[in-house]
Amino acid sequence: MVITMKSGCLKRNVAFVIKTLESKGCAARIISPGPKVVLGLVEEINHSLMEEIRGLVTHIEGVEDINTFDTTWKLVSRAFTGKTTAIKVGSRTIGNGEVVVMAGPCAVESREGIIAVAREVAARGAGILRGGAFKPRTSPYSFRGLGEDGLKHMAEAREITGLPIITEVITPHEVPLVAKYADILQIGARNMQNFALLEAAGEADRPVMLKRGMMGTIQELLLCAEYIVARGNGKVMLCERGIRTYETETRNTLDIAAVPLLKEYTHLPVVVDPSHAAGKRELVPAMAMAAVAAGADAIMVEVHPEPDKAFSDGRQSLTPDAFGVMMQQLARVAQAVDRHIPGV
Ligand code: PEP
Ligand code: MN
């Protein structure tokens, strides 16, 4: 439920609305302090209580409008909050119209390797460096990342290139450690519904990129984002990275419709990761261009200097040169939809 007060209404009228809600056991949040005060009730309540509250609040002086919502996600809702979220990271802003490109290897494999690839992608217009130090792998015998050493190497690559860094956190107790180094915390597809992790990220003082689970619906993704925002961290971006379907020619199926849908439903920025969706590097540029045309705020792609030697996800990783070609193509698509990639 969203209650909009008339502009210039008295503070005591707002307080009376809050008191009325509290008398019914409901907590109100101030969604906007002005010019018109907007109050929201985010907890789920049953229909009869909703109608009872509506009846009581309608008569309070200063109340302009009462809106009920049937979505269970509220704080991430564009309609509920009337907001648009833009997240500034370093010199780039995700969600303000510019196209931000995050690029780097699947995993940090060595200090020299991550520094070299950071230089390569920075020179070609990447705005953010990606690289996993804690890797969630399908097999327990695969390379699972360098851990804190990997984070240190990422931080050093940031020092050298100036690129902010995004890296994955896979357990709630490691959130403070990863947040110490990272500019953006990544929550991976396999952890989309790890609610303890979402809540820990909700308490961190870092933006979070939440990836859609491979079997996650759009509604579930939004509810997972709601977990983070409800804990006080409003800097959340959502990442479409392909979902599992019957198709086996691609690793996953990129749900391009998720981009405009998410942009309509939520005020949070939307990122597309064509690399994990495609699973094949030759498909990545076309899918990245489609994502920009569809309105994605940012793109995340895997880049490796020698993809065939990568410890993970080499098949879908672009070489730095192929990344450079893709950036030029993306810049032209961005221009066609009245957007641009800073520095390209
Ligand atoms: C990754 O970004 O390297 C990764 C593991 O992605 P996802 O969680 O989408 O599979
Ligand atoms: Mn990967």
mmCIF file of C-alpha atoms and ligand atoms in Angstrom:
data_model
loop_
_atom_site.group_PDB
_atom_site.id
_atom_site.type_symbol
_atom_site.label_atom_id
_atom_site.label_comp_id
_atom_site.label_asym_id
_atom_site.label_seq_id
_atom_site.Cartn_x
_atom_site.Cartn_y
_atom_site.Cartn_z
ATOM 1 C CA MET A 1 0.000 0.000 0.000
ATOM 2 C CA VAL A 2 1.252 3.456 -0.910
ATOM 3 C CA ILE A 3 -0.211 6.557 0.697
ATOM 4 C CA THR A 4 0.541 9.904 -0.929
ATOM 5 C CA MET A 5 0.003 13.025 1.156
ATOM 6 C CA LYS A 6 -0.970 16.388 -0.344
ATOM 7 C CA SER A 7 1.944 18.745 -0.899
ATOM 8 C CA GLY A 8 2.458 21.057 2.042
ATOM 9 C CA CYS A 9 0.386 18.872 4.358
ATOM 10 C CA LEU A 10 1.098 19.203 8.060
ATOM 11 C CA LYS A 11 3.626 16.983 9.805
ATOM 12 C CA ARG A 12 1.042 16.026 12.372
ATOM 13 C CA ASN A 13 -1.200 14.639 9.599
ATOM 14 C CA VAL A 14 1.653 12.413 8.420
ATOM 15 C CA ALA A 15 2.270 11.349 12.004
ATOM 16 C CA PHE A 16 -1.407 10.537 12.406
ATOM 17 C CA VAL A 17 -1.342 8.288 9.330
ATOM 18 C CA ILE A 18 1.703 6.465 10.722
ATOM 19 C CA LYS A 19 -0.003 6.096 14.116
ATOM 20 C CA THR A 20 -3.151 4.756 12.504
ATOM 21 C CA LEU A 21 -1.139 2.125 10.609
ATOM 22 C CA GLU A 22 0.759 1.205 13.761
ATOM 23 C CA SER A 23 -2.474 0.800 15.686
ATOM 24 C CA LYS A 24 -3.294 -1.957 13.191
ATOM 25 C CA GLY A 25 0.078 -3.614 13.713
ATOM 26 C CA CYS A 26 1.614 -2.308 10.484
ATOM 27 C CA ALA A 27 4.868 -0.409 10.073
ATOM 28 C CA ALA A 28 4.978 2.408 7.534
ATOM 29 C CA ARG A 29 8.104 3.473 5.692
ATOM 30 C CA ILE A 30 8.643 6.938 4.303
ATOM 31 C CA ILE A 31 9.343 6.303 0.632
ATOM 32 C CA SER A 32 9.671 9.961 -0.287
ATOM 33 C CA PRO A 33 9.997 12.816 2.219
ATOM 34 C CA GLY A 34 8.820 15.433 -0.242
ATOM 35 C CA PRO A 35 7.668 17.561 -1.930
ATOM 36 C CA LYS A 36 4.727 15.209 -1.393
ATOM 37 C CA VAL A 37 5.274 12.817 1.493
ATOM 38 C CA VAL A 38 4.825 9.225 0.309
ATOM 39 C CA LEU A 39 4.346 6.457 2.846
ATOM 40 C CA GLY A 40 4.557 2.779 2.030
ATOM 41 C CA LEU A 41 3.448 -0.363 3.761
ATOM 42 C CA VAL A 42 5.707 -3.158 2.595
ATOM 43 C CA GLU A 43 4.709 -6.126 4.745
ATOM 44 C CA GLU A 44 2.138 -8.496 3.338
ATOM 45 C CA ILE A 45 -1.283 -7.990 4.874
ATOM 46 C CA ASN A 46 -4.556 -9.704 4.125
ATOM 47 C CA HIS A 47 -7.266 -8.145 2.020
ATOM 48 C CA SER A 48 -9.688 -7.369 4.825
ATOM 49 C CA LEU A 49 -7.022 -5.579 6.905
ATOM 50 C CA MET A 50 -5.999 -3.647 3.798
ATOM 51 C CA GLU A 51 -9.587 -2.482 3.274
ATOM 52 C CA GLU A 52 -9.958 -1.620 6.958
ATOM 53 C CA ILE A 53 -6.797 0.515 6.816
ATOM 54 C CA ARG A 54 -7.948 2.153 3.617
ATOM 55 C CA GLY A 55 -11.241 3.061 5.302
ATOM 56 C CA LEU A 56 -9.465 4.631 8.270
ATOM 57 C CA VAL A 57 -6.762 6.479 6.332
ATOM 58 C CA THR A 58 -9.046 7.919 3.638
ATOM 59 C CA HIS A 59 -10.576 10.286 6.168
ATOM 60 C CA ILE A 60 -7.325 11.642 7.571
ATOM 61 C CA GLU A 61 -6.674 15.260 6.641
ATOM 62 C CA GLY A 62 -3.876 15.699 4.109
ATOM 63 C CA VAL A 63 -4.202 12.284 2.476
ATOM 64 C CA GLU A 64 -4.318 12.679 -1.285
ATOM 65 C CA ASP A 65 -4.240 9.147 -2.650
ATOM 66 C CA ILE A 66 -4.150 5.523 -1.524
ATOM 67 C CA ASN A 67 -2.846 2.847 -3.829
ATOM 68 C CA THR A 68 -2.821 -0.851 -3.165
ATOM 69 C CA PHE A 69 -0.267 -3.124 -4.835
ATOM 70 C CA ASP A 70 -0.610 -6.790 -5.493
ATOM 71 C CA THR A 71 3.111 -7.440 -6.000
ATOM 72 C CA THR A 72 4.967 -8.804 -3.007
ATOM 73 C CA TRP A 73 8.148 -6.953 -4.007
ATOM 74 C CA LYS A 74 7.753 -3.342 -3.064
ATOM 75 C CA LEU A 75 11.017 -1.558 -2.355
ATOM 76 C CA VAL A 76 12.411 -2.552 -5.754
ATOM 77 C CA SER A 77 9.217 -1.614 -7.573
ATOM 78 C CA ARG A 78 9.292 1.388 -9.866
ATOM 79 C CA ALA A 79 5.565 1.996 -9.424
ATOM 80 C CA PHE A 80 5.696 1.621 -5.630
ATOM 81 C CA THR A 81 8.631 3.939 -5.077
ATOM 82 C CA GLY A 82 8.467 6.181 -8.142
ATOM 83 C CA LYS A 83 12.283 6.036 -8.187
ATOM 84 C CA THR A 84 15.020 5.402 -10.735
ATOM 85 C CA THR A 85 18.244 4.120 -9.237
ATOM 86 C CA ALA A 86 21.582 5.062 -10.740
ATOM 87 C CA ILE A 87 24.700 3.609 -9.127
ATOM 88 C CA LYS A 88 27.953 5.504 -9.374
ATOM 89 C CA VAL A 89 31.062 3.340 -9.332
ATOM 90 C CA GLY A 90 34.350 5.139 -9.938
ATOM 91 C CA SER A 91 33.903 7.377 -12.943
ATOM 92 C CA ARG A 92 30.984 5.365 -14.354
ATOM 93 C CA THR A 93 27.303 5.422 -13.474
ATOM 94 C CA ILE A 94 25.121 2.385 -14.013
ATOM 95 C CA GLY A 95 21.509 3.319 -14.625
ATOM 96 C CA ASN A 96 21.795 6.898 -15.904
ATOM 97 C CA GLY A 97 21.662 6.131 -19.628
ATOM 98 C CA GLU A 98 25.336 5.556 -20.368
ATOM 99 C CA VAL A 99 26.371 2.009 -21.284
ATOM 100 C CA VAL A 100 28.871 0.581 -18.809
ATOM 101 C CA VAL A 101 30.969 -2.415 -19.807
ATOM 102 C CA MET A 102 32.384 -4.760 -17.177
ATOM 103 C CA ALA A 103 35.071 -7.048 -18.545
ATOM 104 C CA GLY A 104 37.752 -9.426 -17.379
ATOM 105 C CA PRO A 105 38.464 -13.089 -16.876
ATOM 106 C CA CYS A 106 36.095 -15.584 -15.327
ATOM 107 C CA ALA A 107 38.600 -16.154 -12.525
ATOM 108 C CA VAL A 108 41.677 -14.346 -11.244
ATOM 109 C CA GLU A 109 44.374 -16.885 -12.137
ATOM 110 C CA SER A 110 47.516 -14.976 -11.173
ATOM 111 C CA ARG A 111 48.684 -11.495 -10.193
ATOM 112 C CA GLU A 112 50.409 -10.879 -13.553
ATOM 113 C CA GLY A 113 47.479 -12.323 -15.489
ATOM 114 C CA ILE A 114 44.816 -10.097 -13.950
ATOM 115 C CA ILE A 115 46.976 -6.985 -14.250
ATOM 116 C CA ALA A 116 47.656 -7.736 -17.926
ATOM 117 C CA VAL A 117 44.007 -8.341 -18.770
ATOM 118 C CA ALA A 118 42.953 -5.251 -16.784
ATOM 119 C CA ARG A 119 45.272 -3.165 -18.938
ATOM 120 C CA GLU A 120 43.918 -4.768 -22.120
ATOM 121 C CA VAL A 121 40.249 -4.150 -21.312
ATOM 122 C CA ALA A 122 40.865 -0.648 -19.904
ATOM 123 C CA ALA A 123 42.609 0.340 -23.140
ATOM 124 C CA ARG A 124 39.531 -0.760 -25.092
ATOM 125 C CA GLY A 125 36.955 1.142 -23.052
ATOM 126 C CA ALA A 126 35.878 -1.198 -20.251
ATOM 127 C CA GLY A 127 34.562 0.765 -17.267
ATOM 128 C CA ILE A 128 34.802 -1.951 -14.615
ATOM 129 C CA LEU A 129 37.095 -4.954 -14.166
ATOM 130 C CA ARG A 130 35.538 -8.333 -13.407
ATOM 131 C CA GLY A 131 37.286 -11.409 -12.016
ATOM 132 C CA GLY A 132 36.344 -14.141 -9.576
ATOM 133 C CA ALA A 133 38.461 -14.923 -6.525
ATOM 134 C CA PHE A 134 35.866 -17.196 -4.936
ATOM 135 C CA LYS A 135 34.470 -19.408 -7.683
ATOM 136 C CA PRO A 136 31.305 -21.477 -7.294
ATOM 137 C CA ARG A 137 32.082 -24.481 -9.513
ATOM 138 C CA THR A 138 29.815 -27.258 -10.641
ATOM 139 C CA SER A 139 32.508 -29.819 -9.821
ATOM 140 C CA PRO A 140 34.339 -29.759 -6.489
ATOM 141 C CA TYR A 141 37.513 -30.748 -8.367
ATOM 142 C CA SER A 142 37.555 -27.686 -10.649
ATOM 143 C CA PHE A 143 39.632 -24.567 -9.913
ATOM 144 C CA ARG A 144 37.792 -22.695 -7.179
ATOM 145 C CA GLY A 145 39.712 -19.449 -7.170
ATOM 146 C CA LEU A 146 42.637 -17.872 -5.328
ATOM 147 C CA GLY A 147 40.530 -16.567 -2.437
ATOM 148 C CA GLU A 148 41.846 -13.487 -0.643
ATOM 149 C CA ASP A 149 45.040 -13.480 -2.719
ATOM 150 C CA GLY A 150 42.827 -13.116 -5.776
ATOM 151 C CA LEU A 151 41.089 -10.137 -4.178
ATOM 152 C CA LYS A 152 44.487 -8.537 -3.482
ATOM 153 C CA HIS A 153 45.513 -9.014 -7.114
ATOM 154 C CA MET A 154 42.234 -7.427 -8.251
ATOM 155 C CA ALA A 155 42.851 -4.476 -5.949
ATOM 156 C CA GLU A 156 46.331 -4.070 -7.387
ATOM 157 C CA ALA A 157 44.928 -4.163 -10.922
ATOM 158 C CA ARG A 158 42.530 -1.394 -9.860
ATOM 159 C CA GLU A 159 45.439 0.689 -8.552
ATOM 160 C CA ILE A 160 47.271 0.330 -11.839
ATOM 161 C CA THR A 161 44.392 0.862 -14.273
ATOM 162 C CA GLY A 162 41.920 2.924 -12.262
ATOM 163 C CA LEU A 163 39.148 0.438 -13.065
ATOM 164 C CA PRO A 164 36.768 -0.311 -10.185
ATOM 165 C CA ILE A 165 36.361 -4.027 -9.531
ATOM 166 C CA ILE A 166 33.458 -6.438 -9.301
ATOM 167 C CA THR A 167 33.958 -9.872 -7.795
ATOM 168 C CA GLU A 168 31.781 -12.653 -6.489
ATOM 169 C CA VAL A 169 31.027 -13.462 -2.877
ATOM 170 C CA ILE A 170 29.652 -16.913 -2.198
ATOM 171 C CA THR A 171 29.090 -17.117 1.563
ATOM 172 C CA PRO A 172 27.472 -14.715 4.031
ATOM 173 C CA HIS A 173 30.471 -14.731 6.374
ATOM 174 C CA GLU A 174 32.835 -13.675 3.571
ATOM 175 C CA VAL A 175 30.815 -10.565 2.682
ATOM 176 C CA PRO A 176 32.928 -8.242 4.912
ATOM 177 C CA LEU A 177 36.167 -9.673 3.479
ATOM 178 C CA VAL A 178 35.089 -9.300 -0.155
ATOM 179 C CA ALA A 179 33.600 -5.852 0.554
ATOM 180 C CA LYS A 180 36.998 -4.761 1.899
ATOM 181 C CA TYR A 181 38.448 -5.098 -1.615
ATOM 182 C CA ALA A 182 35.542 -4.936 -4.066
ATOM 183 C CA ASP A 183 33.722 -1.928 -5.465
ATOM 184 C CA ILE A 184 30.740 -4.113 -6.379
ATOM 185 C CA LEU A 185 29.757 -7.422 -4.800
ATOM 186 C CA GLN A 186 28.574 -10.044 -7.260
ATOM 187 C CA ILE A 187 26.043 -12.644 -6.171
ATOM 188 C CA GLY A 188 26.115 -15.481 -8.674
ATOM 189 C CA ALA A 189 23.315 -17.377 -10.356
ATOM 190 C CA ARG A 190 23.786 -20.380 -8.091
ATOM 191 C CA ASN A 191 23.268 -18.205 -5.053
ATOM 192 C CA MET A 192 20.336 -16.082 -6.219
ATOM 193 C CA GLN A 193 18.102 -17.591 -3.533
ATOM 194 C CA ASN A 194 20.736 -17.915 -0.823
ATOM 195 C CA PHE A 195 18.727 -15.731 1.505
ATOM 196 C CA ALA A 196 21.375 -15.544 4.217
ATOM 197 C CA LEU A 197 23.848 -14.269 1.616
ATOM 198 C CA LEU A 198 21.318 -11.754 0.277
ATOM 199 C CA GLU A 199 20.752 -10.394 3.774
ATOM 200 C CA ALA A 200 24.462 -10.189 4.487
ATOM 201 C CA ALA A 201 24.923 -8.259 1.217
ATOM 202 C CA GLY A 202 22.025 -6.065 2.285
ATOM 203 C CA GLU A 203 24.078 -4.996 5.261
ATOM 204 C CA ALA A 204 27.222 -4.260 3.278
ATOM 205 C CA ASP A 205 28.234 -0.780 2.259
ATOM 206 C CA ARG A 206 28.820 -1.790 -1.370
ATOM 207 C CA PRO A 207 26.648 -1.975 -4.480
ATOM 208 C CA VAL A 208 25.499 -5.496 -5.276
ATOM 209 C CA MET A 209 25.013 -7.133 -8.670
ATOM 210 C CA LEU A 210 22.509 -9.948 -8.274
ATOM 211 C CA LYS A 211 22.526 -12.530 -11.036
ATOM 212 C CA ARG A 212 19.381 -14.321 -12.082
ATOM 213 C CA GLY A 213 19.418 -17.971 -11.140
ATOM 214 C CA MET A 214 19.488 -20.388 -14.050
ATOM 215 C CA MET A 215 16.034 -21.596 -12.986
ATOM 216 C CA GLY A 216 14.914 -18.293 -11.514
ATOM 217 C CA THR A 217 11.799 -16.507 -12.711
ATOM 218 C CA ILE A 218 11.685 -12.738 -13.011
ATOM 219 C CA GLN A 219 9.367 -12.582 -9.997
ATOM 220 C CA GLU A 220 11.818 -14.630 -7.927
ATOM 221 C CA LEU A 221 14.704 -12.414 -9.016
ATOM 222 C CA LEU A 222 12.795 -9.336 -7.875
ATOM 223 C CA LEU A 223 11.980 -10.907 -4.523
ATOM 224 C CA CYS A 224 15.647 -11.772 -4.039
ATOM 225 C CA ALA A 225 16.571 -8.151 -4.760
ATOM 226 C CA GLU A 226 13.887 -7.130 -2.268
ATOM 227 C CA TYR A 227 15.750 -9.141 0.414
ATOM 228 C CA ILE A 228 18.846 -7.002 -0.146
ATOM 229 C CA VAL A 229 17.036 -3.671 -0.301
ATOM 230 C CA ALA A 230 14.890 -4.515 2.742
ATOM 231 C CA ARG A 231 18.131 -4.827 4.738
ATOM 232 C CA GLY A 232 19.023 -1.252 3.870
ATOM 233 C CA ASN A 233 21.208 -1.584 0.792
ATOM 234 C CA GLY A 234 19.424 0.114 -2.080
ATOM 235 C CA LYS A 235 22.368 -0.109 -4.473
ATOM 236 C CA VAL A 236 21.347 -3.259 -6.274
ATOM 237 C CA MET A 237 21.613 -4.085 -9.964
ATOM 238 C CA LEU A 238 20.021 -7.109 -11.589
ATOM 239 C CA CYS A 239 21.844 -9.295 -14.078
ATOM 240 C CA GLU A 240 20.241 -11.448 -16.755
ATOM 241 C CA ARG A 241 22.774 -14.180 -17.598
ATOM 242 C CA GLY A 242 20.666 -16.765 -19.385
ATOM 243 C CA ILE A 243 18.281 -19.358 -18.055
ATOM 244 C CA ARG A 244 18.219 -23.099 -18.523
ATOM 245 C CA THR A 245 15.906 -24.295 -21.280
ATOM 246 C CA TYR A 246 15.743 -27.423 -23.471
ATOM 247 C CA GLU A 247 18.166 -25.815 -25.954
ATOM 248 C CA THR A 248 21.654 -27.264 -25.807
ATOM 249 C CA GLU A 249 23.422 -25.336 -28.588
ATOM 250 C CA THR A 250 23.946 -22.482 -26.170
ATOM 251 C CA ARG A 251 25.001 -22.899 -22.536
ATOM 252 C CA ASN A 252 21.855 -21.056 -21.413
ATOM 253 C CA THR A 253 19.108 -19.122 -23.179
ATOM 254 C CA LEU A 254 19.434 -15.351 -22.917
ATOM 255 C CA ASP A 255 16.045 -13.969 -21.916
ATOM 256 C CA ILE A 256 16.209 -10.671 -23.739
ATOM 257 C CA ALA A 257 12.612 -9.805 -22.810
ATOM 258 C CA ALA A 258 13.760 -9.734 -19.188
ATOM 259 C CA VAL A 259 15.562 -6.457 -19.928
ATOM 260 C CA PRO A 260 12.576 -4.251 -20.842
ATOM 261 C CA LEU A 261 10.398 -6.129 -18.345
ATOM 262 C CA LEU A 262 12.786 -5.483 -15.477
ATOM 263 C CA LYS A 263 13.192 -1.865 -16.550
ATOM 264 C CA GLU A 264 9.419 -1.509 -16.378
ATOM 265 C CA TYR A 265 8.909 -3.342 -13.084
ATOM 266 C CA THR A 266 11.837 -2.011 -11.106
ATOM 267 C CA HIS A 267 13.896 1.122 -10.638
ATOM 268 C CA LEU A 268 17.100 -0.924 -10.352
ATOM 269 C CA PRO A 269 19.685 -0.934 -13.165
ATOM 270 C CA VAL A 270 19.798 -3.984 -15.426
ATOM 271 C CA VAL A 271 22.977 -5.735 -16.521
ATOM 272 C CA VAL A 272 23.286 -8.443 -19.187
ATOM 273 C CA ASP A 273 25.990 -11.103 -19.180
ATOM 274 C CA PRO A 274 26.039 -12.611 -22.668
ATOM 275 C CA SER A 275 29.118 -14.748 -21.906
ATOM 276 C CA HIS A 276 27.456 -17.142 -19.449
ATOM 277 C CA ALA A 277 24.288 -17.137 -21.544
ATOM 278 C CA ALA A 278 26.088 -18.055 -24.778
ATOM 279 C CA GLY A 279 28.823 -20.354 -23.579
ATOM 280 C CA LYS A 280 30.476 -19.715 -26.976
ATOM 281 C CA ARG A 281 32.615 -16.644 -27.607
ATOM 282 C CA GLU A 282 31.510 -16.211 -31.224
ATOM 283 C CA LEU A 283 27.937 -15.488 -30.053
ATOM 284 C CA VAL A 284 28.876 -12.933 -27.414
ATOM 285 C CA PRO A 285 29.104 -9.734 -29.539
ATOM 286 C CA ALA A 286 25.689 -10.249 -31.172
ATOM 287 C CA MET A 287 24.075 -10.938 -27.809
ATOM 288 C CA ALA A 288 25.788 -7.933 -26.225
ATOM 289 C CA MET A 289 24.514 -5.693 -29.026
ATOM 290 C CA ALA A 290 20.989 -7.061 -28.577
ATOM 291 C CA ALA A 291 21.225 -6.313 -24.850
ATOM 292 C CA VAL A 292 22.269 -2.696 -25.422
ATOM 293 C CA ALA A 293 19.496 -2.254 -28.000
ATOM 294 C CA ALA A 294 17.011 -3.706 -25.498
ATOM 295 C CA GLY A 295 17.994 -1.141 -22.875
ATOM 296 C CA ALA A 296 20.554 -2.849 -20.637
ATOM 297 C CA ASP A 297 22.404 -0.357 -18.422
ATOM 298 C CA ALA A 298 25.564 -2.450 -18.395
ATOM 299 C CA ILE A 299 27.124 -5.481 -20.037
ATOM 300 C CA MET A 300 29.402 -7.990 -18.370
ATOM 301 C CA VAL A 301 31.703 -10.051 -20.580
ATOM 302 C CA GLU A 302 34.516 -12.499 -19.980
ATOM 303 C CA VAL A 303 37.864 -11.687 -21.579
ATOM 304 C CA HIS A 304 41.030 -13.782 -21.394
ATOM 305 C CA PRO A 305 44.338 -13.239 -23.241
ATOM 306 C CA GLU A 306 44.571 -16.953 -24.029
ATOM 307 C CA PRO A 307 41.031 -18.328 -23.744
ATOM 308 C CA ASP A 308 42.063 -21.889 -24.538
ATOM 309 C CA LYS A 309 44.340 -21.893 -21.497
ATOM 310 C CA ALA A 310 41.791 -20.329 -19.110
ATOM 311 C CA PHE A 311 41.173 -22.175 -15.826
ATOM 312 C CA SER A 312 37.436 -21.666 -16.289
ATOM 313 C CA ASP A 313 34.974 -20.570 -18.987
ATOM 314 C CA GLY A 314 37.596 -20.240 -21.741
ATOM 315 C CA ARG A 315 35.164 -21.348 -24.424
ATOM 316 C CA GLN A 316 33.022 -18.263 -23.832
ATOM 317 C CA SER A 317 35.873 -15.807 -23.217
ATOM 318 C CA LEU A 318 36.766 -13.195 -25.827
ATOM 319 C CA THR A 319 40.371 -12.381 -26.638
ATOM 320 C CA PRO A 320 41.295 -8.741 -25.918
ATOM 321 C CA ASP A 321 41.283 -8.018 -29.651
ATOM 322 C CA ALA A 322 37.836 -9.545 -30.142
ATOM 323 C CA PHE A 323 36.714 -7.515 -27.129
ATOM 324 C CA GLY A 324 38.007 -4.368 -28.813
ATOM 325 C CA VAL A 325 36.057 -5.126 -31.997
ATOM 326 C CA MET A 326 32.927 -5.788 -29.945
ATOM 327 C CA MET A 327 33.321 -2.447 -28.141
ATOM 328 C CA GLN A 328 33.298 -0.590 -31.449
ATOM 329 C CA GLN A 329 30.150 -2.457 -32.518
ATOM 330 C CA LEU A 330 28.511 -1.782 -29.165
ATOM 331 C CA ALA A 331 29.326 1.905 -29.392
ATOM 332 C CA ARG A 332 27.499 2.103 -32.729
ATOM 333 C CA VAL A 333 24.452 0.304 -31.343
ATOM 334 C CA ALA A 334 24.509 2.554 -28.285
ATOM 335 C CA GLN A 335 24.541 5.617 -30.520
ATOM 336 C CA ALA A 336 21.581 4.267 -32.502
ATOM 337 C CA VAL A 337 19.521 4.187 -29.293
ATOM 338 C CA ASP A 338 20.708 7.629 -28.112
ATOM 339 C CA ARG A 339 23.225 6.284 -25.631
ATOM 340 C CA HIS A 340 26.986 6.085 -25.482
ATOM 341 C CA ILE A 341 29.856 4.157 -23.932
ATOM 342 C CA PRO A 342 32.110 6.649 -22.119
ATOM 343 C CA GLY A 343 35.602 6.575 -23.557
ATOM 344 C CA VAL A 344 34.732 4.634 -26.718
HETATM 345 C C1 PEP B 1 30.697 -15.741 -13.277
HETATM 346 O O1 PEP B 1 30.332 -14.572 -13.438
HETATM 347 O O2 PEP B 1 31.860 -16.141 -13.505
HETATM 348 C C2 PEP B 1 29.693 -16.748 -12.870
HETATM 349 C C3 PEP B 1 30.027 -17.806 -12.147
HETATM 350 O O3 PEP B 1 28.472 -16.458 -13.337
HETATM 351 P P1 PEP B 1 27.046 -17.137 -13.036
HETATM 352 O O4 PEP B 1 26.832 -16.999 -11.568
HETATM 353 O O5 PEP B 1 26.097 -16.305 -13.855
HETATM 354 O O6 PEP B 1 27.095 -18.558 -13.508
HETATM 355 MN MN MN B 2 32.568 -17.507 -15.611
#
